[in-house]
Short mmCIF file of C-alpha atoms and ligand atoms in Angstrom, two decimals:
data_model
loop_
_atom_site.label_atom_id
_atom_site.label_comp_id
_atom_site.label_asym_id
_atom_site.label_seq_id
_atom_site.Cartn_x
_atom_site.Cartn_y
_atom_site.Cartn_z
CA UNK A 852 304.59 -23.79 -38.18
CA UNK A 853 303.54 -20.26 -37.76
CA UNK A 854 300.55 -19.64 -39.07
CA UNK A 855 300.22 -15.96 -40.85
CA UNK A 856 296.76 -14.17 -40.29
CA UNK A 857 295.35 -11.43 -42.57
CA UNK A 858 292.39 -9.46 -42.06
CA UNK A 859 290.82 -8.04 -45.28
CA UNK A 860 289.92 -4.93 -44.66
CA UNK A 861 288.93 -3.00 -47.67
CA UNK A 862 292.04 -1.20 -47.18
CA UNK A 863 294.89 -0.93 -49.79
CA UNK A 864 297.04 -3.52 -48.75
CA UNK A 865 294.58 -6.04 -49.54
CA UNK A 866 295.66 -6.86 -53.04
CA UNK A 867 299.16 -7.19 -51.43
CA UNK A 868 297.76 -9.97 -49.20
CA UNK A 869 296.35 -11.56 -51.75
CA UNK A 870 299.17 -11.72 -53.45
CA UNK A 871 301.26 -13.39 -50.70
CA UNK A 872 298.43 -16.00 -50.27
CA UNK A 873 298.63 -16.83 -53.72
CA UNK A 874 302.43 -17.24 -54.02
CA UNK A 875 302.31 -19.30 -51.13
CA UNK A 876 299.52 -21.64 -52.54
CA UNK A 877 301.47 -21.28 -55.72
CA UNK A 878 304.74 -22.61 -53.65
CA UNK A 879 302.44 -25.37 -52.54
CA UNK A 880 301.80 -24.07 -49.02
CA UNK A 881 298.07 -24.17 -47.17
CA UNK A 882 295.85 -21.06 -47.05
CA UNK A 883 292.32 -20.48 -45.47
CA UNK A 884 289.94 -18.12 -47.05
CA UNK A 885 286.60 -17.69 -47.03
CA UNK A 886 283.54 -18.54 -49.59
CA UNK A 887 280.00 -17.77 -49.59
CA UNK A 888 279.23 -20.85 -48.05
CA UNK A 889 281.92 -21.62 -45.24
CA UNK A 890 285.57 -21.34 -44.74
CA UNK A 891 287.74 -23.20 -47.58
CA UNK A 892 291.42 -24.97 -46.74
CA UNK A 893 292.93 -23.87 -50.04
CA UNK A 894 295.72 -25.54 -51.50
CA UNK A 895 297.02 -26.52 -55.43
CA UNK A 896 294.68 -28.11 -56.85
CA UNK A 897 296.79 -29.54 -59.68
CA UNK A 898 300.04 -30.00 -57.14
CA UNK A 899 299.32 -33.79 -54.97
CA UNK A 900 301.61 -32.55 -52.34
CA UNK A 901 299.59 -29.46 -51.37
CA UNK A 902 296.15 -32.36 -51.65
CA UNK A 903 298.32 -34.60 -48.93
CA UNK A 904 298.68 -31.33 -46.63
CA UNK A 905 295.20 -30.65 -46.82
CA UNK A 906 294.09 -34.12 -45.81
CA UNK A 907 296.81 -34.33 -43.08
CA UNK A 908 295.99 -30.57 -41.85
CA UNK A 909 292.32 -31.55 -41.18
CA UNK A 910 292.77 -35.12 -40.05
CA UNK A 911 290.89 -36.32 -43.24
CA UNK A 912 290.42 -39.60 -44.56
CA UNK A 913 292.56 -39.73 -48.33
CA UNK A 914 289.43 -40.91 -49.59
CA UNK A 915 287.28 -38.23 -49.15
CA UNK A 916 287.81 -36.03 -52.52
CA UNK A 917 288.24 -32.54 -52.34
CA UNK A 918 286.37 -29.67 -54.57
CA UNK A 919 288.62 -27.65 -56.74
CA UNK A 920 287.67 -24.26 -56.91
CA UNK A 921 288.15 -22.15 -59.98
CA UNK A 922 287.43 -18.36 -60.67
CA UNK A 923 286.66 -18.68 -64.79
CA UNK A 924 283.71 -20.69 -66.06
CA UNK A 925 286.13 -20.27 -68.93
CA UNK A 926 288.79 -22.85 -67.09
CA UNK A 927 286.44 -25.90 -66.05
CA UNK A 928 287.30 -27.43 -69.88
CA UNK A 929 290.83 -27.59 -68.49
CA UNK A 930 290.14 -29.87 -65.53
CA UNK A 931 286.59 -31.51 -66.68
CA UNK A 932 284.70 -33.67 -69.63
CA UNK A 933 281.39 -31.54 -69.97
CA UNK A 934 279.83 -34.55 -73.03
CA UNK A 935 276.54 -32.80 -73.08
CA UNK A 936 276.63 -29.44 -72.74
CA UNK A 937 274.79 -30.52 -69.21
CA UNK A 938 277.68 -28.54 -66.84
CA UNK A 939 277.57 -25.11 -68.98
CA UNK A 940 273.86 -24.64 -68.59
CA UNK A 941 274.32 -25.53 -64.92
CA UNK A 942 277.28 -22.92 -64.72
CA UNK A 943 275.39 -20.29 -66.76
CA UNK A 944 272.59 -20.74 -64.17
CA UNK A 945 274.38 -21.15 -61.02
CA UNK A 946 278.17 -20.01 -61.29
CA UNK A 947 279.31 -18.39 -59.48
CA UNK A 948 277.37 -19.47 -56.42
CA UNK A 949 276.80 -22.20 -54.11
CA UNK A 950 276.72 -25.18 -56.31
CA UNK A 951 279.30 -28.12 -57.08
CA UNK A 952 279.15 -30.10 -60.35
CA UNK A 953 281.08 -33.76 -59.96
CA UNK A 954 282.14 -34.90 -63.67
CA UNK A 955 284.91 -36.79 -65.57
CA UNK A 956 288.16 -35.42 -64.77
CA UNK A 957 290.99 -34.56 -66.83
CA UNK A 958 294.64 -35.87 -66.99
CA UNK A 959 295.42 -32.43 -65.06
CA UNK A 960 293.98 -33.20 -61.65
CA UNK A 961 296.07 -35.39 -59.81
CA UNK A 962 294.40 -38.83 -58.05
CA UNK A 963 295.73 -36.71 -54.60
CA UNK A 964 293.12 -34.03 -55.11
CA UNK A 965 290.13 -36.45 -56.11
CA UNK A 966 290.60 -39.27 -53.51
CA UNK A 967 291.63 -41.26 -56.28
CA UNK A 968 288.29 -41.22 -58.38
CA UNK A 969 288.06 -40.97 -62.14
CA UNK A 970 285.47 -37.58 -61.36
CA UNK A 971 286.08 -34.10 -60.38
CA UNK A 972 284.12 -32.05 -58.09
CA UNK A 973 284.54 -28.27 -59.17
CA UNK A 974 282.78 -24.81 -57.69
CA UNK A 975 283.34 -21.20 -59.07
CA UNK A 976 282.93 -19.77 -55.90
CA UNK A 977 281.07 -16.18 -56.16
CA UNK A 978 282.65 -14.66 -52.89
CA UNK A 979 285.08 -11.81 -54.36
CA UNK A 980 288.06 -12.82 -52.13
CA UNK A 981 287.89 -16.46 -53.05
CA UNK A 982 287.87 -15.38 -56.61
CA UNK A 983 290.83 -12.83 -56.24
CA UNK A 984 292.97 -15.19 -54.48
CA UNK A 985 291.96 -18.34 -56.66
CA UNK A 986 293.03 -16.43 -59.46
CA UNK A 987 296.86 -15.43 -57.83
CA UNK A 988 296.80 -18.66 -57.28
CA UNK A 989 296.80 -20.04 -61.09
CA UNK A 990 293.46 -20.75 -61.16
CA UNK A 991 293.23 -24.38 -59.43
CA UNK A 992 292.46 -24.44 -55.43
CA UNK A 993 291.73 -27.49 -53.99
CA UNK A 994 289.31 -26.40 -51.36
CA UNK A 995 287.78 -28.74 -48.47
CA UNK A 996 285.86 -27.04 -45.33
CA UNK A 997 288.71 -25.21 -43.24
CA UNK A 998 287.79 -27.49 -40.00
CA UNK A 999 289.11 -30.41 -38.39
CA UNK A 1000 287.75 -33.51 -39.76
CA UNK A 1001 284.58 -34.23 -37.87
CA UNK A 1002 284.11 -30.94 -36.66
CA UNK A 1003 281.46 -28.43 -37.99
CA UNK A 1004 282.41 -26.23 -40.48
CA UNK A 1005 283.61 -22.76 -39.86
CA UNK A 1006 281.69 -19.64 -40.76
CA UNK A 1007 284.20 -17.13 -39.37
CA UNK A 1008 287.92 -16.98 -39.43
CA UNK A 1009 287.92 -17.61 -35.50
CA UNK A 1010 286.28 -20.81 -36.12
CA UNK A 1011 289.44 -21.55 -38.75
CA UNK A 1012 292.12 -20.11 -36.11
CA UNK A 1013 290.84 -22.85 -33.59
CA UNK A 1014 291.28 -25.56 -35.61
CA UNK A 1015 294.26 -24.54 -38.00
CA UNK A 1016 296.62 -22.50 -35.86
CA UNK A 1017 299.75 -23.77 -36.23
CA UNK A 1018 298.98 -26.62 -38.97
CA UNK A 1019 298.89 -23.51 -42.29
CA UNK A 1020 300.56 -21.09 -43.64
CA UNK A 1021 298.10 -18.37 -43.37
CA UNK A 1022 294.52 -17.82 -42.88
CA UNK A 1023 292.64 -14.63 -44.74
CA UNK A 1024 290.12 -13.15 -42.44
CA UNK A 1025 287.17 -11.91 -44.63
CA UNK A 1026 284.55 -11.63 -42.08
CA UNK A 1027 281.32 -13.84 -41.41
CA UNK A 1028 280.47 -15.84 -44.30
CA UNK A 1029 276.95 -15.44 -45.72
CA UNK A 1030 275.27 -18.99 -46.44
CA UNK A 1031 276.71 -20.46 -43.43
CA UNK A 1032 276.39 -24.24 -45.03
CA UNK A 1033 278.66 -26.43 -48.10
CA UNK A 1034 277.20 -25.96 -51.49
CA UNK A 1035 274.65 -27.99 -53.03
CA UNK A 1036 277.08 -31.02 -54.48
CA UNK A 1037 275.22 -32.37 -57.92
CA UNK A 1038 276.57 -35.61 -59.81
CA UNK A 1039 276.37 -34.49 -63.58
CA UNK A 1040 278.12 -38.04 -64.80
CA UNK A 1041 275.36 -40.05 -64.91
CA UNK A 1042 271.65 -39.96 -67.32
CA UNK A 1043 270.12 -38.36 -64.50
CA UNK A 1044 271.81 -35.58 -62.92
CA UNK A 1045 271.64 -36.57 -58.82
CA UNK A 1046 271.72 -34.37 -55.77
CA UNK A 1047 274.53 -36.12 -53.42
CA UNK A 1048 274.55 -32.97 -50.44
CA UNK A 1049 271.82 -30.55 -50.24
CA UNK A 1050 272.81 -26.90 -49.56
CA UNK A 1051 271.08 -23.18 -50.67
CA UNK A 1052 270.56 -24.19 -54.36
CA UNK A 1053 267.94 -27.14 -54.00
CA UNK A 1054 266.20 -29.82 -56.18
CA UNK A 1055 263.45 -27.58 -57.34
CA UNK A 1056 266.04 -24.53 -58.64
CA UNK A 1057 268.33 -27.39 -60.63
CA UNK A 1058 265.25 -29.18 -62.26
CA UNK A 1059 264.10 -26.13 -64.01
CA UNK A 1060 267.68 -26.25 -65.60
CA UNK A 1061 268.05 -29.43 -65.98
CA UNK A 1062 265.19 -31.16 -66.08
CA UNK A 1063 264.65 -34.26 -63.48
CA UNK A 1064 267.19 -34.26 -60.61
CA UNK A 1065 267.02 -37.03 -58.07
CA UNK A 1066 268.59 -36.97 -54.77
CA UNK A 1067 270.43 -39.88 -52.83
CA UNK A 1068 268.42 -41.05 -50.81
CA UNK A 1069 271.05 -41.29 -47.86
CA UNK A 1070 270.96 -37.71 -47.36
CA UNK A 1071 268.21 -37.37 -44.41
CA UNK A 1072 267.65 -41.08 -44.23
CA UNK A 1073 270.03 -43.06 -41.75
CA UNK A 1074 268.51 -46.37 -42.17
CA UNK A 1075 269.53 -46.65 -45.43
CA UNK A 1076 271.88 -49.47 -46.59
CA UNK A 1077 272.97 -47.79 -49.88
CA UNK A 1078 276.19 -46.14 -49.37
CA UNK A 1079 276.11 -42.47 -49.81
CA UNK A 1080 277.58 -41.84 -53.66
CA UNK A 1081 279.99 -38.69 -52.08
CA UNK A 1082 282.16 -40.54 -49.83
CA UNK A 1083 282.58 -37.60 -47.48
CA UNK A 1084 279.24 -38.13 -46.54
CA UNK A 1085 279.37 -41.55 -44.96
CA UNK A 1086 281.35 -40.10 -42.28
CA UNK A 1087 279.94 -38.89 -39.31
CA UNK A 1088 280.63 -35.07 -39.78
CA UNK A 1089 279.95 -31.36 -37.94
CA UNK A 1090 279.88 -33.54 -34.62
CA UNK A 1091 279.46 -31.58 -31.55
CA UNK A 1092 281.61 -32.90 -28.77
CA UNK A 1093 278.41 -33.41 -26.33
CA UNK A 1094 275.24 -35.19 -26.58
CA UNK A 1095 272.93 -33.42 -29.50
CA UNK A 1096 269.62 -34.90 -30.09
CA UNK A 1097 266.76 -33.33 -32.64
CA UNK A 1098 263.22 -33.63 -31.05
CA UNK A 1099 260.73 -33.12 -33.40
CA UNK A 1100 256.75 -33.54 -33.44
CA UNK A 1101 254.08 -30.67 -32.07
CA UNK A 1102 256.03 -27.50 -31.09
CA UNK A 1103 254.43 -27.74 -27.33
CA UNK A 1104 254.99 -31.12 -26.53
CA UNK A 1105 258.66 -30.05 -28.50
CA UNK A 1106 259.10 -27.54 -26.05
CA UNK A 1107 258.14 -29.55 -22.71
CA UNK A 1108 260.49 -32.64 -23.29
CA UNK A 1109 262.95 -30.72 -24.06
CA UNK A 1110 262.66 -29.11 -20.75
CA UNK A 1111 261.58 -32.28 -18.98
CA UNK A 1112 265.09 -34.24 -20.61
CA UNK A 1113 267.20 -31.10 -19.49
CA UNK A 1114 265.99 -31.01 -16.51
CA UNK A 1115 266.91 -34.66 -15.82
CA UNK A 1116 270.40 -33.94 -17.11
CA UNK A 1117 270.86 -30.85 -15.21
CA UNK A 1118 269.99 -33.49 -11.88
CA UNK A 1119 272.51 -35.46 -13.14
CA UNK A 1120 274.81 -32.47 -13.08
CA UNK A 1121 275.58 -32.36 -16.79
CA UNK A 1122 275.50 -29.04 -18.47
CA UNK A 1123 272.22 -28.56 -21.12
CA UNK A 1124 271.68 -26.20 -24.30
CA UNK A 1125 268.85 -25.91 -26.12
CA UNK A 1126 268.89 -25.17 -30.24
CA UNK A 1127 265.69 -23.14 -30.07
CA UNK A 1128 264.23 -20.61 -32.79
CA UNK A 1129 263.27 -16.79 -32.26
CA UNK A 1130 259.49 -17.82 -31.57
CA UNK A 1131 260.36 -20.38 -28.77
CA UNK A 1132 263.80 -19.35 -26.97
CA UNK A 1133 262.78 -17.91 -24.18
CA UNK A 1134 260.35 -20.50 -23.48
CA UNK A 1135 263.01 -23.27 -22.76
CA UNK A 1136 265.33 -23.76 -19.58
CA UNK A 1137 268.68 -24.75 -19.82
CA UNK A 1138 272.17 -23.56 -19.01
CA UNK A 1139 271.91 -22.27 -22.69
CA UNK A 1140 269.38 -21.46 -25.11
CA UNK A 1141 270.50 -20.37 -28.12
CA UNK A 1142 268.16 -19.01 -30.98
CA UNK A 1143 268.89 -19.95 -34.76
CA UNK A 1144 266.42 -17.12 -35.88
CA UNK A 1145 262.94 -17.09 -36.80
CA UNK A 1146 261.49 -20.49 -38.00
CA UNK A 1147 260.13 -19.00 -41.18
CA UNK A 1148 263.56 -17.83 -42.12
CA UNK A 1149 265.54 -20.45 -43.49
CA UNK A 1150 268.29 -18.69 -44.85
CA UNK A 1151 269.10 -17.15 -40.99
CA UNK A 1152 269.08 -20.85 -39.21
CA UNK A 1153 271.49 -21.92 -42.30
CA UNK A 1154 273.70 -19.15 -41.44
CA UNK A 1155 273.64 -19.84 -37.32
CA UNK A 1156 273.97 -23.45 -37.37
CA UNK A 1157 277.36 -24.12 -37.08
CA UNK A 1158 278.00 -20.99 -35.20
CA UNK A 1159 276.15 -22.12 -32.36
CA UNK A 1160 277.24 -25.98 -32.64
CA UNK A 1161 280.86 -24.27 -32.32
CA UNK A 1162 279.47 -22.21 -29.31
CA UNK A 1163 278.13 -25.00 -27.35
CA UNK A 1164 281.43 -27.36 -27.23
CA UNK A 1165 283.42 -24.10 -26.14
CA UNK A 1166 280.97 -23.80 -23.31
CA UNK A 1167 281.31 -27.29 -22.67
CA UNK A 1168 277.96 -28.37 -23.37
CA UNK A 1169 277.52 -31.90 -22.31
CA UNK A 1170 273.78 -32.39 -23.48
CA UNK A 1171 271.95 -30.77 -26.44
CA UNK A 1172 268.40 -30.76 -27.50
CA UNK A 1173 267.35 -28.97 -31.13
CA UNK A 1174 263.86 -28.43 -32.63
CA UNK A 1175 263.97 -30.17 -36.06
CA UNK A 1176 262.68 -28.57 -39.04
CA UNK A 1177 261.22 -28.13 -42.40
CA UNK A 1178 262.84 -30.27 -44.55
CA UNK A 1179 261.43 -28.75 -47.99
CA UNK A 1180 263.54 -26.70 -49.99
CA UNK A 1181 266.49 -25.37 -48.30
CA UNK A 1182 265.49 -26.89 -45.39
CA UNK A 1183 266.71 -30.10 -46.43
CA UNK A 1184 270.69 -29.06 -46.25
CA UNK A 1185 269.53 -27.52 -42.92
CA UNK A 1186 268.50 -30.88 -41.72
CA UNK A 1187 270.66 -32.76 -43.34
CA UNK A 1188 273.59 -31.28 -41.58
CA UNK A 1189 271.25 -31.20 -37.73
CA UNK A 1190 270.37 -35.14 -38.61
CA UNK A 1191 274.34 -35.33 -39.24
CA UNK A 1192 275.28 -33.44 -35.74
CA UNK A 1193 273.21 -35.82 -33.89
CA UNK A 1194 274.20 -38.89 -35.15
CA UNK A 1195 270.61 -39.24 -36.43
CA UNK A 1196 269.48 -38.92 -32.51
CA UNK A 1197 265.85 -38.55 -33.38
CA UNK A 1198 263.15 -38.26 -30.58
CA UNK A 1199 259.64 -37.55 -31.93
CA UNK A 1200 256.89 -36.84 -29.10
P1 LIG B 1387 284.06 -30.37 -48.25
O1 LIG B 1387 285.14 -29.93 -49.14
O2 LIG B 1387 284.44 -30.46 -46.82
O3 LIG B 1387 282.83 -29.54 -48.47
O4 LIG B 1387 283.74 -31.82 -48.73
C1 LIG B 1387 283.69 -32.13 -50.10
C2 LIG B 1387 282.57 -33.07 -50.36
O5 LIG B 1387 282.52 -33.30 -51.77
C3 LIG B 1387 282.75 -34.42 -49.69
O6 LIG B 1387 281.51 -34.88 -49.18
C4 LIG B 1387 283.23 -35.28 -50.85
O7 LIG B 1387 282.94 -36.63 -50.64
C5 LIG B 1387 282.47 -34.68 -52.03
N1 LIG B 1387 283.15 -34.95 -53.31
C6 LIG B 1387 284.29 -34.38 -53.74
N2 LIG B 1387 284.67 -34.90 -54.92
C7 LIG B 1387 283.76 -35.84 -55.25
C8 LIG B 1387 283.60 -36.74 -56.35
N3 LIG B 1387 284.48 -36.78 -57.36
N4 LIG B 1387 282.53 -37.58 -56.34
C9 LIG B 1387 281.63 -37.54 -55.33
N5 LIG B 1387 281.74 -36.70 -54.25
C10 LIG B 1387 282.78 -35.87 -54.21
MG1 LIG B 1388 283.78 -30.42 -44.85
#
């Protein structure tokens, strides 16, 4: 398949692209666009054939649900049970942003799209060329991360290109996205509203709308035997194809084992990059060090993440090494999604 790729430009044949992208989602084809948060893989939400050419364009496990994405608070009644009121004050709050509410689904939204569960995840995505082309579209797009199961998720429309080329029908270049990690994924269908993946809206921001909000307590915690309650996040996703470990404990003893383990690999001949932070880059030695931004600035090391994950395995990185960090606030997605990369591959010192 050839795979069509627009660059929105501002110009005035954008509208006309997003036209095309919608007739071809509407025609049940497979079209990458981007969101605040990362990349989507859009397809008809309410069509199962376009949710089985998702999950076979990304490699993805048929029982790993995908979000629907709509562009009208206005429309979620048409896919979604909302019993108490709970998933309007959410949406009044939060919508459009960064946040995905999981409730009862209708009869509309085929088993295809929601890895056969009785609940519907659903974001209004606040990124104005998600919105335009949701809403060419029909209203309904079925939206997964536009990467190759396993990968990490892409945060630029290169990142799509390397893993889609060939496998869609077009991909919509909007630029770098800004968040640079998934929404915050909250379970609304039980007494307690629960936080099943951290991302930019956290605990603290939903509890003053909601009142209490617990979190699964898989998210940063490997150990546990519960099984995570979103079942994409029992796989072992945004894998680097090297070696990543997070070494965490007093940032000078960080900072010489780091260089003490990549110097050992670098004797063994492998190659080494280092995940540092604008305060500590240039004090490592590696083949690469790459910087996520300051450590007091959450929102930049969100938005690098992935970027630089992506960077390493094209420079064939055989052995990583990455500060940890803060895992308050937003900090938890952040290393939620590092604890991920690794495998949980933690060396304190
Ligand atoms: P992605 O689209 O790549 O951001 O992945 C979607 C995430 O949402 C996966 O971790 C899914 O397991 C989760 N998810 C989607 N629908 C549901 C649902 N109905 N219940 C629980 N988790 C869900
Ligand atoms: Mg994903």
């Amino acid at each position: 398949m050839k795979t069509l790729y627009e660059v929105m430009d501002g110009g005035s044949g954008d509208a006309e692209k997003v036209r095309r992208a919608g007739e071809i989602l509407k025609a049940g084809g497979l079209v990458a666009f981007p969101t605040e948060t990362v990349y989507g893989l859009g397809g008809d939400a309410l069509n199962p054939g376009s949710s089985r050419k998702i999950y076979a364009a990304k490699g993805r496990p048929s029982d790993n649900p995908l979000i629907v994405h709509i562009c009208r608070v206005s429309d979620l009644e048409r896919i979604a049970w909302d019993p108490d009121g709970r998933a309007a004050l959410a949406a009044e709050a939060f919508w459009p942003g960064p946040l995905t509410m999981i409730l009862k689904k209708k009869e509309a939204v085929p088993m295809e799209t929601t890895g056969g569960l009785s609940t519907v995840a659903v974001r209004f995505p606040s990124h104005p060329v998600a919105q335009r082309l949701i809403d060419a579209a029909g209203g309904f797009v079925a939206a997964p991360s536009a990467n190759t199961s396993g990968k990490p998720s892409p945060t630029s429309a290169r990142f799509v290109a390397e893993d889609m080329d060939g496998k869609i029908d077009m991909i919509l270049d909007g630029g770098d996205v800004g968040i640079g990690l998934e929404s915050t994924i909250v379970d609304l269908t039980e007494k307690e509203p629960m936080i099943l993946r951290p991302g930019y809206v956290t605990q603290e921001m939903l509890e003053k709308v909601l009142g209490r909000v617990s979190v699964d307590r898989t998210i940063l915690d490997a150990s546990s035997l519960v099984r995570p309650k979103a079942p994409g996040m029992k796989y072992r996703h945004y894998a680097p194809k090297g070696d990543l470990a997070v070494v965490e404990g007093e940032p000078e003893e960080v900072i010489k084992r780091i260089n003490a383990l990549c110097e050992e690999a670098g004797r063994q001949g492998k190659r080494t990059g280092v995940i540092a932070t604008d305060e500590t880059a240039r004090l490592y030695h590696a083949d690469s060090v790459k910087s996520v931004g300051s450590r007091q600035d959450e929102e930049a090391i969100a938005h690098s993440l992935y970027r630089i994950l992506r960077e390493f395995d094209d420079e064939g990185m055989q052995v990583m090494y990455s500060e940890a960090f803060s895992a308050r606030g937003m900090g938890q997605a952040i290393m939620n999604r590092l604890l991920k990369a690794a495998g949980h591959h933690v060396i304190t010192v």
